[in-house]
């Protein structure tokens, strides 16, 4: 071989180079697994209402009050958790949150009074779960991705539904075969099992591993820790509260929480049981909601990258309201095709509202969108908490849940109209300097 041929062979570039997967997708995968592991606590409230009512003779309103404390704290903690992640890092905040969930769930096995349910399941699990709320997914998405944000937020939102899919049938089987206490211990162990993954694999920022965010053209340095996390969260709230879109987003998301976590997740199983449907069958139907929730949420993220978020929200809420109006005539002792259709339909629409709501927060509030979304999520959980409590009271008062289904359907129709009047805009300058 001549010297010229040898040189050409050396200088010739390889024909193909293996494309490496961006580190952001590994972080998203760890976040997905973390949310799944923490989702066990989301599966339990609806399963506990009848066992606690039978063992302790607590009213459904009393049990619903404890669930409402949990749901309210879940939401009210979220904006402070987003600010704390900016101050102390995602990894530390999430690890502490998982430990609180495990502690609160584990302690319930020794409770003998309703106030202890309020303390363990309401306060401790509520605070821990609030720090594992959707603000966690929003923070990861905002830091690690500049493109595909709608898709990623949809995938991470779907993680909670995936956890419900994994745990609901298992926990209902444990409760029916043994007792509710082993189910509570299972929740605690599931939360603890995820802590090592968070501590070892979840990086706070792309700059920690010398990477650019996915889709970015330039390296983004890691910002300095932000002090005064609580003050910042409150300052952002006051700034956002001076804008009309915030109240529309908060109002629609409150109705979203009322018609999902507060209504179906908390009261569907006892309502189905009122119609003599076995608990395991009702729990399996909720798990099916989790299956189609994954599909619907990821599809919604894909749609959000391509269509107007306001119109997507209006469609989602309108369809949800119509489906709730039919639920009272669908409930019965057995699972029949119309009920399966409702479950599939509701699953596709369950948290499909999250990606477009996140997109609207980013559009309106820029760099502070994660904290603003945390406050919007707080309204989601306040709505859920109100219906979790009022639904139990309605059941005690009227002997059925029918009035709750119809009222929630009407609220969803109102949310569809509210979504349509959210104005389009650019990030608010006041928030950028808040």
GROMACS .gro file of C-alpha atoms in nm:
model
  434
    1UNK     CA    1   0.000   0.000   0.000
    2UNK     CA    2   0.145   0.340  -0.098
    3UNK     CA    3   0.191   0.628   0.142
    4UNK     CA    4  -0.090   0.825  -0.029
    5UNK     CA    5  -0.335   0.536   0.001
    6UNK     CA    6  -0.239   0.481   0.363
    7UNK     CA    7  -0.292   0.850   0.446
    8UNK     CA    8  -0.632   0.853   0.277
    9UNK     CA    9  -0.734   0.548   0.473
   10UNK     CA   10  -0.637   0.716   0.800
   11UNK     CA   11  -0.811   1.045   0.719
   12UNK     CA   12  -1.133   0.887   0.594
   13UNK     CA   13  -1.405   0.943   0.856
   14UNK     CA   14  -1.598   0.642   0.982
   15UNK     CA   15  -1.903   0.559   0.772
   16UNK     CA   16  -2.136   0.568   1.069
   17UNK     CA   17  -2.114   0.678   1.427
   18UNK     CA   18  -2.341   0.543   1.695
   19UNK     CA   19  -2.571   0.812   1.824
   20UNK     CA   20  -2.562   0.844   2.201
   21UNK     CA   21  -2.880   0.885   2.403
   22UNK     CA   22  -2.888   1.225   2.571
   23UNK     CA   23  -2.846   1.218   2.949
   24UNK     CA   24  -3.176   1.408   2.989
   25UNK     CA   25  -3.367   1.094   2.889
   26UNK     CA   26  -3.197   0.895   3.167
   27UNK     CA   27  -3.294   1.164   3.419
   28UNK     CA   28  -3.651   1.152   3.286
   29UNK     CA   29  -3.649   0.772   3.324
   30UNK     CA   30  -3.533   0.795   3.688
   31UNK     CA   31  -3.801   1.059   3.753
   32UNK     CA   32  -4.061   0.830   3.595
   33UNK     CA   33  -3.961   0.537   3.820
   34UNK     CA   34  -3.955   0.764   4.126
   35UNK     CA   35  -4.308   0.891   4.064
   36UNK     CA   36  -4.429   0.534   4.007
   37UNK     CA   37  -4.278   0.423   4.339
   38UNK     CA   38  -4.439   0.713   4.521
   39UNK     CA   39  -4.774   0.658   4.351
   40UNK     CA   40  -4.872   0.377   4.587
   41UNK     CA   41  -5.014   0.631   4.833
   42UNK     CA   42  -5.242   0.766   4.558
   43UNK     CA   43  -5.407   0.425   4.528
   44UNK     CA   44  -5.507   0.378   4.891
   45UNK     CA   45  -5.770   0.641   4.997
   46UNK     CA   46  -6.060   0.495   4.799
   47UNK     CA   47  -5.972   0.148   4.924
   48UNK     CA   48  -5.964   0.256   5.291
   49UNK     CA   49  -6.306   0.421   5.324
   50UNK     CA   50  -6.514   0.106   5.375
   51UNK     CA   51  -6.258  -0.089   5.589
   52UNK     CA   52  -6.204   0.206   5.824
   53UNK     CA   53  -6.579   0.271   5.842
   54UNK     CA   54  -6.642  -0.093   5.938
   55UNK     CA   55  -6.355  -0.128   6.189
   56UNK     CA   56  -6.369   0.207   6.371
   57UNK     CA   57  -6.729   0.312   6.292
   58UNK     CA   58  -6.600   0.645   6.158
   59UNK     CA   59  -6.839   0.823   5.920
   60UNK     CA   60  -6.747   0.855   5.556
   61UNK     CA   61  -6.740   1.230   5.608
   62UNK     CA   62  -6.475   1.191   5.881
   63UNK     CA   63  -6.260   0.965   5.664
   64UNK     CA   64  -6.315   1.197   5.369
   65UNK     CA   65  -6.195   1.488   5.585
   66UNK     CA   66  -5.861   1.311   5.643
   67UNK     CA   67  -5.831   1.246   5.270
   68UNK     CA   68  -5.914   1.611   5.204
   69UNK     CA   69  -5.633   1.725   5.438
   70UNK     CA   70  -5.398   1.497   5.246
   71UNK     CA   71  -5.511   1.634   4.910
   72UNK     CA   72  -5.503   1.998   5.023
   73UNK     CA   73  -5.150   1.969   5.164
   74UNK     CA   74  -5.047   1.779   4.852
   75UNK     CA   75  -5.134   2.091   4.655
   76UNK     CA   76  -5.033   2.365   4.898
   77UNK     CA   77  -4.687   2.215   4.948
   78UNK     CA   78  -4.615   2.194   4.575
   79UNK     CA   79  -4.516   2.558   4.505
   80UNK     CA   80  -4.284   2.564   4.808
   81UNK     CA   81  -4.137   2.231   4.698
   82UNK     CA   82  -4.054   2.378   4.356
   83UNK     CA   83  -3.878   2.669   4.526
   84UNK     CA   84  -3.700   2.433   4.768
   85UNK     CA   85  -3.573   2.232   4.470
   86UNK     CA   86  -3.416   2.553   4.339
   87UNK     CA   87  -3.253   2.612   4.679
   88UNK     CA   88  -3.145   2.263   4.792
   89UNK     CA   89  -3.166   2.055   4.474
   90UNK     CA   90  -3.415   1.805   4.342
   91UNK     CA   91  -3.244   1.502   4.492
   92UNK     CA   92  -3.254   1.615   4.856
   93UNK     CA   93  -3.612   1.739   4.846
   94UNK     CA   94  -3.747   1.424   4.680
   95UNK     CA   95  -3.556   1.190   4.915
   96UNK     CA   96  -3.699   1.367   5.222
   97UNK     CA   97  -4.048   1.363   5.067
   98UNK     CA   98  -4.036   0.987   5.008
   99UNK     CA   99  -3.924   0.934   5.369
  100UNK     CA  100  -4.220   1.137   5.499
  101UNK     CA  101  -4.461   0.930   5.288
  102UNK     CA  102  -4.312   0.608   5.425
  103UNK     CA  103  -4.327   0.735   5.785
  104UNK     CA  104  -4.686   0.858   5.764
  105UNK     CA  105  -4.816   0.546   5.593
  106UNK     CA  106  -4.629   0.312   5.827
  107UNK     CA  107  -4.757   0.481   6.143
  108UNK     CA  108  -5.122   0.433   6.043
  109UNK     CA  109  -5.108   0.065   6.139
  110UNK     CA  110  -5.110   0.167   6.508
  111UNK     CA  111  -5.382   0.432   6.494
  112UNK     CA  112  -5.697   0.400   6.705
  113UNK     CA  113  -5.857   0.747   6.668
  114UNK     CA  114  -5.962   0.967   6.377
  115UNK     CA  115  -5.718   1.244   6.470
  116UNK     CA  116  -5.433   0.998   6.419
  117UNK     CA  117  -5.558   0.933   6.065
  118UNK     CA  118  -5.556   1.311   6.014
  119UNK     CA  119  -5.199   1.331   6.146
  120UNK     CA  120  -5.045   1.033   5.965
  121UNK     CA  121  -5.232   1.014   5.638
  122UNK     CA  122  -5.342   1.376   5.626
  123UNK     CA  123  -5.038   1.570   5.750
  124UNK     CA  124  -4.728   1.353   5.697
  125UNK     CA  125  -4.829   1.182   5.374
  126UNK     CA  126  -4.983   1.507   5.249
  127UNK     CA  127  -4.660   1.702   5.303
  128UNK     CA  128  -4.447   1.427   5.151
  129UNK     CA  129  -4.669   1.374   4.853
  130UNK     CA  130  -4.689   1.750   4.791
  131UNK     CA  131  -4.315   1.756   4.741
  132UNK     CA  132  -4.355   1.466   4.495
  133UNK     CA  133  -4.632   1.650   4.311
  134UNK     CA  134  -4.639   1.752   3.948
  135UNK     CA  135  -4.410   2.046   4.030
  136UNK     CA  136  -4.133   1.782   4.051
  137UNK     CA  137  -4.204   1.676   3.692
  138UNK     CA  138  -4.228   2.040   3.584
  139UNK     CA  139  -3.890   2.125   3.740
  140UNK     CA  140  -3.717   1.829   3.576
  141UNK     CA  141  -3.875   1.911   3.239
  142UNK     CA  142  -3.781   2.280   3.256
  143UNK     CA  143  -3.419   2.212   3.354
  144UNK     CA  144  -3.334   1.921   3.130
  145UNK     CA  145  -3.535   1.989   2.813
  146UNK     CA  146  -3.579   2.284   2.579
  147UNK     CA  147  -3.760   2.082   2.312
  148UNK     CA  148  -4.008   1.794   2.350
  149UNK     CA  149  -4.131   1.950   2.674
  150UNK     CA  150  -4.494   1.867   2.604
  151UNK     CA  151  -4.411   1.503   2.537
  152UNK     CA  152  -4.187   1.472   2.844
  153UNK     CA  153  -4.439   1.640   3.076
  154UNK     CA  154  -4.701   1.400   2.943
  155UNK     CA  155  -4.479   1.097   3.007
  156UNK     CA  156  -4.389   1.207   3.361
  157UNK     CA  157  -4.751   1.290   3.441
  158UNK     CA  158  -4.847   0.944   3.318
  159UNK     CA  159  -4.602   0.792   3.569
  160UNK     CA  160  -4.848   0.850   3.851
  161UNK     CA  161  -5.114   0.663   3.657
  162UNK     CA  162  -4.867   0.383   3.592
  163UNK     CA  163  -4.808   0.354   3.965
  164UNK     CA  164  -5.181   0.337   4.019
  165UNK     CA  165  -5.196   0.060   3.758
  166UNK     CA  166  -4.927  -0.135   3.944
  167UNK     CA  167  -5.053  -0.087   4.300
  168UNK     CA  168  -5.434  -0.067   4.288
  169UNK     CA  169  -5.508  -0.434   4.210
  170UNK     CA  170  -5.233  -0.546   4.448
  171UNK     CA  171  -5.351  -0.328   4.738
  172UNK     CA  172  -5.718  -0.418   4.687
  173UNK     CA  173  -5.625  -0.789   4.690
  174UNK     CA  174  -5.422  -0.741   5.011
  175UNK     CA  175  -5.707  -0.555   5.182
  176UNK     CA  176  -5.969  -0.811   5.080
  177UNK     CA  177  -5.757  -1.116   5.165
  178UNK     CA  178  -5.581  -0.990   5.478
  179UNK     CA  179  -5.648  -0.640   5.612
  180UNK     CA  180  -5.588  -0.273   5.535
  181UNK     CA  181  -5.277  -0.261   5.756
  182UNK     CA  182  -5.054  -0.477   5.529
  183UNK     CA  183  -5.159  -0.248   5.244
  184UNK     CA  184  -5.039   0.057   5.441
  185UNK     CA  185  -4.707  -0.115   5.506
  186UNK     CA  186  -4.676  -0.191   5.134
  187UNK     CA  187  -4.713   0.179   5.057
  188UNK     CA  188  -4.439   0.264   5.308
  189UNK     CA  189  -4.198   0.005   5.166
  190UNK     CA  190  -4.264   0.118   4.808
  191UNK     CA  191  -4.173   0.477   4.896
  192UNK     CA  192  -3.855   0.371   5.080
  193UNK     CA  193  -3.746   0.145   4.794
  194UNK     CA  194  -3.718   0.441   4.557
  195UNK     CA  195  -3.494   0.656   4.782
  196UNK     CA  196  -3.162   0.492   4.674
  197UNK     CA  197  -3.246   0.546   4.306
  198UNK     CA  198  -3.314   0.913   4.371
  199UNK     CA  199  -2.999   0.966   4.574
  200UNK     CA  200  -2.763   0.787   4.335
  201UNK     CA  201  -2.907   0.859   3.989
  202UNK     CA  202  -3.112   1.180   3.990
  203UNK     CA  203  -2.896   1.477   3.889
  204UNK     CA  204  -3.017   1.826   3.970
  205UNK     CA  205  -2.904   2.008   3.655
  206UNK     CA  206  -2.746   1.928   3.315
  207UNK     CA  207  -2.440   2.135   3.411
  208UNK     CA  208  -2.370   1.885   3.693
  209UNK     CA  209  -2.266   1.631   3.428
  210UNK     CA  210  -2.132   1.884   3.172
  211UNK     CA  211  -2.432   1.848   2.942
  212UNK     CA  212  -2.655   2.092   2.760
  213UNK     CA  213  -3.032   2.057   2.809
  214UNK     CA  214  -3.190   1.839   2.546
  215UNK     CA  215  -3.252   2.049   2.234
  216UNK     CA  216  -3.037   2.341   2.352
  217UNK     CA  217  -2.776   2.487   2.118
  218UNK     CA  218  -2.562   2.635   2.396
  219UNK     CA  219  -2.435   2.517   2.732
  220UNK     CA  220  -2.651   2.640   3.022
  221UNK     CA  221  -2.458   2.704   3.346
  222UNK     CA  222  -2.615   2.588   3.669
  223UNK     CA  223  -2.775   2.882   3.850
  224UNK     CA  224  -2.664   2.964   4.201
  225UNK     CA  225  -2.886   2.831   4.482
  226UNK     CA  226  -3.176   3.064   4.546
  227UNK     CA  227  -3.221   3.165   4.909
  228UNK     CA  228  -3.556   3.248   5.062
  229UNK     CA  229  -3.746   2.966   4.894
  230UNK     CA  230  -4.069   3.032   5.085
  231UNK     CA  231  -4.049   3.407   5.023
  232UNK     CA  232  -3.990   3.349   4.654
  233UNK     CA  233  -4.289   3.113   4.628
  234UNK     CA  234  -4.516   3.371   4.794
  235UNK     CA  235  -4.373   3.657   4.585
  236UNK     CA  236  -4.437   3.465   4.264
  237UNK     CA  237  -4.792   3.392   4.382
  238UNK     CA  238  -4.866   3.760   4.448
  239UNK     CA  239  -4.722   3.856   4.108
  240UNK     CA  240  -4.916   3.586   3.924
  241UNK     CA  241  -5.237   3.666   4.114
  242UNK     CA  242  -5.237   4.011   3.953
  243UNK     CA  243  -5.290   3.850   3.613
  244UNK     CA  244  -5.616   3.715   3.476
  245UNK     CA  245  -5.477   3.393   3.320
  246UNK     CA  246  -5.361   3.273   3.662
  247UNK     CA  247  -5.714   3.271   3.801
  248UNK     CA  248  -5.853   3.100   3.494
  249UNK     CA  249  -5.581   2.833   3.506
  250UNK     CA  250  -5.631   2.788   3.881
  251UNK     CA  251  -6.008   2.766   3.842
  252UNK     CA  252  -6.000   2.510   3.561
  253UNK     CA  253  -5.741   2.302   3.744
  254UNK     CA  254  -5.946   2.312   4.066
  255UNK     CA  255  -6.232   2.157   3.871
  256UNK     CA  256  -5.989   1.905   3.724
  257UNK     CA  257  -5.888   1.795   4.074
  258UNK     CA  258  -6.248   1.788   4.193
  259UNK     CA  259  -6.351   1.556   3.909
  260UNK     CA  260  -6.050   1.320   3.932
  261UNK     CA  261  -5.864   1.284   4.264
  262UNK     CA  262  -6.147   1.416   4.477
  263UNK     CA  263  -6.432   1.238   4.301
  264UNK     CA  264  -6.339   0.925   4.107
  265UNK     CA  265  -6.019   0.828   4.287
  266UNK     CA  266  -6.168   0.875   4.634
  267UNK     CA  267  -6.534   0.779   4.588
  268UNK     CA  268  -6.564   0.552   4.285
  269UNK     CA  269  -6.484   0.231   4.475
  270UNK     CA  270  -6.730   0.292   4.764
  271UNK     CA  271  -6.993   0.413   4.513
  272UNK     CA  272  -6.951   0.095   4.307
  273UNK     CA  273  -6.966  -0.107   4.629
  274UNK     CA  274  -7.299   0.064   4.709
  275UNK     CA  275  -7.425  -0.098   4.387
  276UNK     CA  276  -7.294  -0.437   4.509
  277UNK     CA  277  -6.990  -0.443   4.281
  278UNK     CA  278  -6.700  -0.635   4.444
  279UNK     CA  279  -6.419  -0.411   4.570
  280UNK     CA  280  -6.158  -0.595   4.365
  281UNK     CA  281  -6.364  -0.541   4.049
  282UNK     CA  282  -6.402  -0.168   4.121
  283UNK     CA  283  -6.031  -0.139   4.198
  284UNK     CA  284  -5.949  -0.316   3.873
  285UNK     CA  285  -6.161  -0.063   3.685
  286UNK     CA  286  -5.962   0.221   3.844
  287UNK     CA  287  -5.644   0.041   3.738
  288UNK     CA  288  -5.777   0.032   3.382
  289UNK     CA  289  -5.822   0.408   3.410
  290UNK     CA  290  -5.452   0.414   3.493
  291UNK     CA  291  -5.370   0.217   3.176
  292UNK     CA  292  -5.553   0.455   2.947
  293UNK     CA  293  -5.440   0.757   3.149
  294UNK     CA  294  -5.085   0.676   3.038
  295UNK     CA  295  -5.195   0.667   2.674
  296UNK     CA  296  -5.409   0.979   2.703
  297UNK     CA  297  -5.151   1.188   2.887
  298UNK     CA  298  -4.864   1.104   2.653
  299UNK     CA  299  -5.092   1.171   2.354
  300UNK     CA  300  -5.195   1.501   2.514
  301UNK     CA  301  -4.828   1.598   2.548
  302UNK     CA  302  -4.780   1.522   2.178
  303UNK     CA  303  -5.091   1.727   2.090
  304UNK     CA  304  -4.971   2.015   2.311
  305UNK     CA  305  -4.652   2.045   2.106
  306UNK     CA  306  -4.868   2.087   1.793
  307UNK     CA  307  -5.203   2.247   1.881
  308UNK     CA  308  -5.340   2.541   2.078
  309UNK     CA  309  -5.340   2.442   2.451
  310UNK     CA  310  -5.652   2.645   2.536
  311UNK     CA  311  -5.864   2.458   2.285
  312UNK     CA  312  -5.727   2.125   2.400
  313UNK     CA  313  -5.830   2.207   2.757
  314UNK     CA  314  -6.179   2.307   2.648
  315UNK     CA  315  -6.227   1.978   2.464
  316UNK     CA  316  -6.092   1.770   2.753
  317UNK     CA  317  -6.318   1.932   3.015
  318UNK     CA  318  -6.628   1.922   2.795
  319UNK     CA  319  -6.588   1.551   2.723
  320UNK     CA  320  -6.522   1.477   3.091
  321UNK     CA  321  -6.839   1.659   3.197
  322UNK     CA  322  -7.053   1.467   2.948
  323UNK     CA  323  -6.914   1.132   3.065
  324UNK     CA  324  -6.987   1.209   3.433
  325UNK     CA  325  -7.351   1.277   3.355
  326UNK     CA  326  -7.391   0.917   3.239
  327UNK     CA  327  -7.211   0.751   3.532
  328UNK     CA  328  -7.514   0.715   3.770
  329UNK     CA  329  -7.697   0.494   3.521
  330UNK     CA  330  -7.387   0.286   3.447
  331UNK     CA  331  -7.303   0.172   3.801
  332UNK     CA  332  -7.425  -0.177   3.885
  333UNK     CA  333  -7.326  -0.506   4.048
  334UNK     CA  334  -7.130  -0.627   3.744
  335UNK     CA  335  -6.894  -0.485   3.486
  336UNK     CA  336  -7.074  -0.440   3.154
  337UNK     CA  337  -6.961  -0.292   2.818
  338UNK     CA  338  -7.100   0.062   2.873
  339UNK     CA  339  -6.911   0.082   3.204
  340UNK     CA  340  -6.592  -0.037   3.034
  341UNK     CA  341  -6.642   0.234   2.770
  342UNK     CA  342  -6.678   0.497   3.045
  343UNK     CA  343  -6.361   0.375   3.216
  344UNK     CA  344  -6.159   0.382   2.894
  345UNK     CA  345  -6.296   0.724   2.801
  346UNK     CA  346  -6.234   0.870   3.147
  347UNK     CA  347  -5.887   0.721   3.158
  348UNK     CA  348  -5.788   0.888   2.832
  349UNK     CA  349  -5.908   1.222   2.974
  350UNK     CA  350  -5.789   1.176   3.337
  351UNK     CA  351  -5.485   1.407   3.350
  352UNK     CA  352  -5.466   1.491   2.981
  353UNK     CA  353  -5.521   1.845   3.111
  354UNK     CA  354  -5.171   1.864   3.261
  355UNK     CA  355  -4.950   1.913   2.950
  356UNK     CA  356  -5.159   2.201   2.806
  357UNK     CA  357  -5.186   2.361   3.151
  358UNK     CA  358  -4.809   2.340   3.191
  359UNK     CA  359  -4.763   2.484   2.843
  360UNK     CA  360  -4.989   2.778   2.926
  361UNK     CA  361  -4.796   2.841   3.249
  362UNK     CA  362  -4.469   2.846   3.053
  363UNK     CA  363  -4.623   3.075   2.792
  364UNK     CA  364  -4.752   3.321   3.049
  365UNK     CA  365  -4.489   3.311   3.326
  366UNK     CA  366  -4.155   3.207   3.177
  367UNK     CA  367  -3.880   3.110   3.422
  368UNK     CA  368  -4.117   3.113   3.719
  369UNK     CA  369  -4.361   2.879   3.547
  370UNK     CA  370  -4.270   2.580   3.768
  371UNK     CA  371  -4.360   2.774   4.083
  372UNK     CA  372  -4.671   2.922   3.922
  373UNK     CA  373  -4.774   2.574   3.815
  374UNK     CA  374  -4.717   2.466   4.175
  375UNK     CA  375  -4.979   2.720   4.287
  376UNK     CA  376  -5.212   2.615   4.006
  377UNK     CA  377  -5.164   2.258   4.125
  378UNK     CA  378  -5.251   2.378   4.476
  379UNK     CA  379  -5.589   2.486   4.342
  380UNK     CA  380  -5.622   2.143   4.178
  381UNK     CA  381  -5.578   1.975   4.514
  382UNK     CA  382  -5.801   2.220   4.702
  383UNK     CA  383  -6.075   2.132   4.455
  384UNK     CA  384  -6.000   1.764   4.507
  385UNK     CA  385  -6.002   1.808   4.886
  386UNK     CA  386  -6.341   1.981   4.884
  387UNK     CA  387  -6.504   1.707   4.679
  388UNK     CA  388  -6.333   1.429   4.878
  389UNK     CA  389  -6.496   1.572   5.192
  390UNK     CA  390  -6.827   1.688   5.043
  391UNK     CA  391  -6.867   1.363   4.851
  392UNK     CA  392  -6.853   1.169   5.178
  393UNK     CA  393  -7.097   1.412   5.339
  394UNK     CA  394  -7.334   1.380   5.041
  395UNK     CA  395  -7.322   1.001   5.069
  396UNK     CA  396  -7.403   1.019   5.443
  397UNK     CA  397  -7.684   1.270   5.378
  398UNK     CA  398  -7.855   1.142   5.061
  399UNK     CA  399  -7.759   0.776   5.074
  400UNK     CA  400  -7.600   0.787   4.726
  401UNK     CA  401  -7.341   0.972   4.522
  402UNK     CA  402  -7.570   1.073   4.234
  403UNK     CA  403  -7.583   1.443   4.320
  404UNK     CA  404  -7.202   1.453   4.327
  405UNK     CA  405  -7.170   1.304   3.976
  406UNK     CA  406  -7.416   1.556   3.828
  407UNK     CA  407  -7.262   1.857   4.005
  408UNK     CA  408  -6.912   1.760   3.892
  409UNK     CA  409  -7.032   1.723   3.533
  410UNK     CA  410  -7.172   2.077   3.543
  411UNK     CA  411  -6.844   2.209   3.685
  412UNK     CA  412  -6.651   2.049   3.398
  413UNK     CA  413  -6.873   2.232   3.150
  414UNK     CA  414  -6.786   2.559   3.325
  415UNK     CA  415  -6.414   2.471   3.308
  416UNK     CA  416  -6.439   2.421   2.931
  417UNK     CA  417  -6.574   2.776   2.893
  418UNK     CA  418  -6.307   2.919   3.124
  419UNK     CA  419  -6.029   2.755   2.921
  420UNK     CA  420  -6.146   2.922   2.602
  421UNK     CA  421  -6.112   3.274   2.744
  422UNK     CA  422  -5.749   3.237   2.861
  423UNK     CA  423  -5.561   3.492   2.654
  424UNK     CA  424  -5.248   3.411   2.460
  425UNK     CA  425  -4.933   3.592   2.568
  426UNK     CA  426  -4.562   3.604   2.639
  427UNK     CA  427  -4.398   3.555   2.982
  428UNK     CA  428  -4.505   3.831   3.221
  429UNK     CA  429  -4.214   4.074   3.283
  430UNK     CA  430  -4.315   4.123   3.648
  431UNK     CA  431  -4.264   3.754   3.718
  432UNK     CA  432  -3.928   3.738   3.549
  433UNK     CA  433  -3.789   3.976   3.808
  434UNK     CA  434  -3.992   3.855   4.104
   0.00000   0.00000   0.00000
